[in-house]
């Protein structure tokens, strides 16, 4: 907001890009972990008493579908302030309404096919739509935002994060470290 108030638009755009980049770089590995290791994570946190293996599997399924949209959900928080800095509260509101409508449509389409997991996927996809609208509108209104880094940098980083999570999962599942943490990641 300070950069916009001072008329330093390039600094504002750079801060916006850095905020989006930081959020995506931090959240993407977590989303990959939730997607690939949702079962063990849910088992470690919840599986005891009445919360049995079936409940764990259902929770992990929902978590996996939420994980698909997690980077977009986090990016919304970083994408919105540039509009507020320009005293524009209407655009984030319209984007939010579009996301709600997309979510309601997604629920109608996905829930009959995926059950409760369709709700989670619909939320994630509506977040992708919302952040997509934010990014396009911000570029058109406030000049080139330099989203090229989202392309290759994000893909490369996501691939590295995915490989790291897959490697850790493989090592843990096969007991190569001489133990299986919490006894929850067994060999299948």
GROMACS .gro file of N, CA and C in nm, residues 1 10-11 28 30 32 54 64 85 87 96 125-126 131 141 143 147 151-152 158 181:
model
   63
    1UNK      N    1   0.082  -0.120   0.000
    1UNK     CA    2   0.000   0.000   0.000
    1UNK      C    3   0.086   0.125   0.000
   10UNK      N    4   0.620   0.009  -0.980
   10UNK     CA    5   0.710  -0.106  -1.006
   10UNK      C    6   0.747  -0.176  -0.876
   11UNK      N    7   0.771  -0.100  -0.771
   11UNK     CA    8   0.801  -0.160  -0.641
   11UNK      C    9   0.679  -0.238  -0.590
   28UNK      N   10   0.338  -2.524  -0.177
   28UNK     CA   11   0.341  -2.635  -0.272
   28UNK      C   12   0.396  -2.765  -0.211
   30UNK      N   13   0.387  -2.858   0.096
   30UNK     CA   14   0.286  -2.906   0.190
   30UNK      C   15   0.170  -2.972   0.115
   32UNK      N   16   0.184  -3.115  -0.177
   32UNK     CA   17   0.233  -3.244  -0.228
   32UNK      C   18   0.235  -3.347  -0.115
   54UNK      N   19  -1.106  -4.691   0.846
   54UNK     CA   20  -1.201  -4.644   0.744
   54UNK      C   21  -1.217  -4.492   0.751
   64UNK      N   22  -0.656  -3.514   0.030
   64UNK     CA   23  -0.589  -3.518  -0.101
   64UNK      C   24  -0.658  -3.424  -0.200
   85UNK      N   25  -0.465  -0.192  -0.206
   85UNK     CA   26  -0.368  -0.082  -0.211
   85UNK      C   27  -0.410   0.025  -0.311
   87UNK      N   28  -0.714   0.100  -0.360
   87UNK     CA   29  -0.847   0.140  -0.312
   87UNK      C   30  -0.960   0.073  -0.391
   96UNK      N   31  -1.452  -1.312  -0.537
   96UNK     CA   32  -1.504  -1.401  -0.433
   96UNK      C   33  -1.641  -1.456  -0.468
  125UNK      N   34  -1.091  -2.618  -0.673
  125UNK     CA   35  -1.103  -2.566  -0.809
  125UNK      C   36  -1.160  -2.424  -0.810
  126UNK      N   37  -1.250  -2.394  -0.719
  126UNK     CA   38  -1.303  -2.257  -0.714
  126UNK      C   39  -1.194  -2.160  -0.669
  131UNK      N   40  -0.817  -1.718  -0.788
  131UNK     CA   41  -0.683  -1.661  -0.799
  131UNK      C   42  -0.648  -1.633  -0.945
  141UNK      N   43  -0.485  -0.430  -1.517
  141UNK     CA   44  -0.504  -0.298  -1.455
  141UNK      C   45  -0.374  -0.231  -1.416
  143UNK      N   46  -0.046  -0.326  -1.500
  143UNK     CA   47   0.071  -0.350  -1.583
  143UNK      C   48   0.123  -0.492  -1.567
  147UNK      N   49   0.450  -1.276  -1.453
  147UNK     CA   50   0.408  -1.408  -1.404
  147UNK      C   51   0.488  -1.521  -1.467
  151UNK      N   52   0.552  -2.006  -1.430
  151UNK     CA   53   0.564  -2.116  -1.523
  151UNK      C   54   0.677  -2.212  -1.488
  152UNK      N   55   0.796  -2.185  -1.537
  152UNK     CA   56   0.907  -2.279  -1.521
  152UNK      C   57   0.956  -2.292  -1.379
  158UNK      N   58   0.807  -2.743  -0.793
  158UNK     CA   59   0.706  -2.844  -0.759
  158UNK      C   60   0.758  -2.984  -0.786
  181UNK      N   61   0.811  -4.462   1.171
  181UNK     CA   62   0.762  -4.364   1.268
  181UNK      C   63   0.618  -4.388   1.310
   0.00000   0.00000   0.00000
